[in-house]
Amino acid sequence: MTEELGLSSRQEAAGLAAPGPTTLADSLIADDDVLKATALAIATYCPDELASYLKNVGDLKTGDTVDPDDHN
């Protein structure tokens, strides 16, 4: 039985450099509208989880990453 490996593990197994989790987290930008819509859904359907969600996304870099005119 073969064990499933994540992308980082497969890169390391192939002898390729792979960025660490901190490097990846520092380079990601979360879309403002997506985070707001998610918070609204959580507030509506599981409000007890909202504080935890907001705490988890509070340190993310955010910006306008979704192009509203891109319908692909």
Backbone as numpy.savetxt, mean C-alpha at the origin, in Angstrom:
# Nx Ny Nz CAx CAy CAz Cx Cy Cz
6.66 -30.77 -3.10 5.80 -29.60 -3.10 6.70 -28.36 -3.10
6.45 -27.43 -4.02 7.26 -26.20 -4.09 6.66 -25.11 -3.23
7.55 -24.43 -2.57 7.11 -23.33 -1.71 6.99 -22.06 -2.55
5.90 -21.36 -2.40 5.70 -20.09 -3.10 6.60 -19.03 -2.46
7.33 -18.31 -3.28 8.19 -17.25 -2.80 7.69 -15.91 -3.30
7.85 -14.89 -2.48 7.49 -13.55 -2.90 8.54 -13.03 -3.88
8.23 -11.90 -4.52 9.13 -11.32 -5.51 10.52 -11.07 -4.93
10.58 -10.49 -3.75 11.88 -10.19 -3.13 12.67 -11.48 -2.91
12.02 -12.53 -2.42 12.70 -13.80 -2.17 13.18 -14.43 -3.47
12.39 -14.32 -4.53 12.80 -14.88 -5.83 13.99 -14.11 -6.38
14.00 -12.77 -6.21 15.14 -11.99 -6.68 16.41 -12.37 -5.94
16.31 -12.52 -4.63 17.47 -12.91 -3.83 17.94 -14.31 -4.21
17.01 -15.23 -4.45 17.37 -16.60 -4.83 18.09 -16.62 -6.18
17.76 -15.66 -7.04 18.40 -15.58 -8.35 19.70 -14.79 -8.30
20.08 -14.31 -7.11 21.30 -13.55 -6.97 21.16 -12.09 -7.34
19.92 -11.60 -7.43 19.67 -10.20 -7.76 19.42 -9.40 -6.50
19.82 -8.17 -6.53 19.57 -7.30 -5.38 18.07 -7.01 -5.29
17.57 -6.98 -4.08 16.16 -6.68 -3.85 16.06 -5.61 -2.78
15.23 -4.60 -3.02 15.08 -3.56 -1.99 14.40 -4.11 -0.75
14.80 -3.60 0.40 14.19 -4.02 1.66 12.84 -3.36 1.86
12.06 -3.83 2.82 10.72 -3.29 3.08 10.73 -1.79 3.39
11.76 -1.32 4.10 11.82 0.10 4.43 12.02 0.94 3.18
12.88 0.47 2.28 13.12 1.18 1.03 11.84 1.26 0.21
11.11 0.16 0.15 9.85 0.16 -0.59 8.84 1.10 0.05
8.70 1.05 1.34 7.73 1.89 2.03 8.06 3.37 1.85
9.34 3.70 1.84 9.75 5.09 1.68 9.50 5.61 0.27
9.37 4.71 -0.70 9.21 5.16 -2.08 7.77 5.12 -2.57
6.86 4.59 -1.78 5.46 4.50 -2.21 4.70 5.78 -1.89
3.77 6.13 -2.77 2.88 7.26 -2.53 1.45 6.75 -2.64
0.67 6.97 -1.61 -0.73 6.55 -1.59 -1.61 7.69 -2.10
-2.62 7.36 -2.86 -3.51 8.38 -3.39 -4.45 8.92 -2.32
-4.53 10.24 -2.22 -5.39 10.89 -1.22 -6.84 10.43 -1.32
-7.37 10.42 -2.54 -8.79 10.08 -2.72 -9.08 8.62 -2.34
-8.14 7.74 -2.65 -8.32 6.32 -2.30 -8.34 6.16 -0.78
-7.43 6.84 -0.09 -7.40 6.75 1.37 -8.68 7.33 1.99
-9.15 8.45 1.46 -10.38 9.07 1.98 -11.59 8.17 1.73
-11.67 7.58 0.53 -12.80 6.70 0.22 -12.79 5.46 1.10
-11.61 4.92 1.35 -11.48 3.76 2.22 -11.89 4.11 3.65
-11.44 5.28 4.12 -11.83 5.72 5.47 -13.34 5.89 5.57
-13.96 6.43 4.53 -15.42 6.59 4.54 -16.13 5.24 4.60
-15.64 4.28 3.83 -16.24 2.94 3.85 -16.08 2.30 5.22
-14.90 2.43 5.81 -14.67 1.86 7.14 -15.56 2.55 8.17
-15.65 3.88 8.09 -16.49 4.62 9.03 -17.95 4.21 8.91
-18.37 3.85 7.71 -19.76 3.47 7.47 -20.05 2.04 7.91
-19.18 1.11 7.52 -19.48 -0.31 7.72 -18.80 -0.95 8.93
-17.71 -0.40 9.40 -17.05 -0.95 10.59 -16.34 0.17 11.35
-17.12 1.08 11.91 -16.55 2.26 12.54 -15.57 1.97 13.68
-15.69 0.83 14.31 -14.76 0.47 15.39 -13.32 0.30 14.87
-13.16 0.09 13.57 -11.85 -0.12 12.97 -11.24 1.16 12.42
-11.99 2.26 12.40 -11.52 3.49 11.77 -10.25 4.04 12.40
-10.19 4.10 13.71 -9.00 4.64 14.38 -7.75 3.84 14.01
-7.88 2.53 13.96 -6.74 1.68 13.60 -6.31 1.95 12.16
-7.27 2.05 11.25 -6.96 2.34 9.85 -6.23 3.69 9.73
-6.78 4.71 10.37 -6.18 6.04 10.29 -4.77 6.05 10.87
-4.56 5.29 11.92 -3.22 5.19 12.51 -2.26 4.51 11.53
-2.72 3.46 10.85 -1.87 2.72 9.92 -1.51 3.53 8.68
-2.40 4.39 8.21 -2.12 5.15 7.00 -1.60 6.55 7.29
-1.55 6.92 8.57 -1.17 8.27 8.95 0.23 8.70 8.53
1.16 7.76 8.44 2.54 8.10 8.10 2.87 7.90 6.62
1.88 7.50 5.84 2.13 7.27 4.41 2.33 8.59 3.68
3.18 8.55 2.68 3.31 9.69 1.78 2.07 9.67 0.90
1.44 10.82 0.73 0.23 10.86 -0.08 0.36 11.89 -1.19
-0.47 11.74 -2.18 -0.49 12.66 -3.31 -1.61 12.30 -4.24
-1.71 13.01 -5.33 -2.74 12.77 -6.34 -2.14 11.83 -7.38
-2.36 10.53 -7.21 -1.73 9.55 -8.09 -2.68 8.93 -9.10
-3.96 9.16 -8.97 -4.96 8.59 -9.88 -5.36 9.66 -10.88
-5.21 9.34 -12.17 -5.62 10.26 -13.23 -7.09 10.02 -13.53
-7.96 10.97 -13.21 -9.40 10.77 -13.42 -9.78 10.61 -14.89
-8.90 11.02 -15.80 -9.21 10.90 -17.22 -8.68 9.60 -17.83
-7.96 8.81 -17.05 -7.41 7.54 -17.53 -8.43 6.44 -17.29
-9.06 5.97 -18.35 -10.13 4.97 -18.23 -9.67 3.59 -18.62
-8.37 3.34 -18.60 -7.85 2.01 -19.00 -7.85 1.07 -17.86
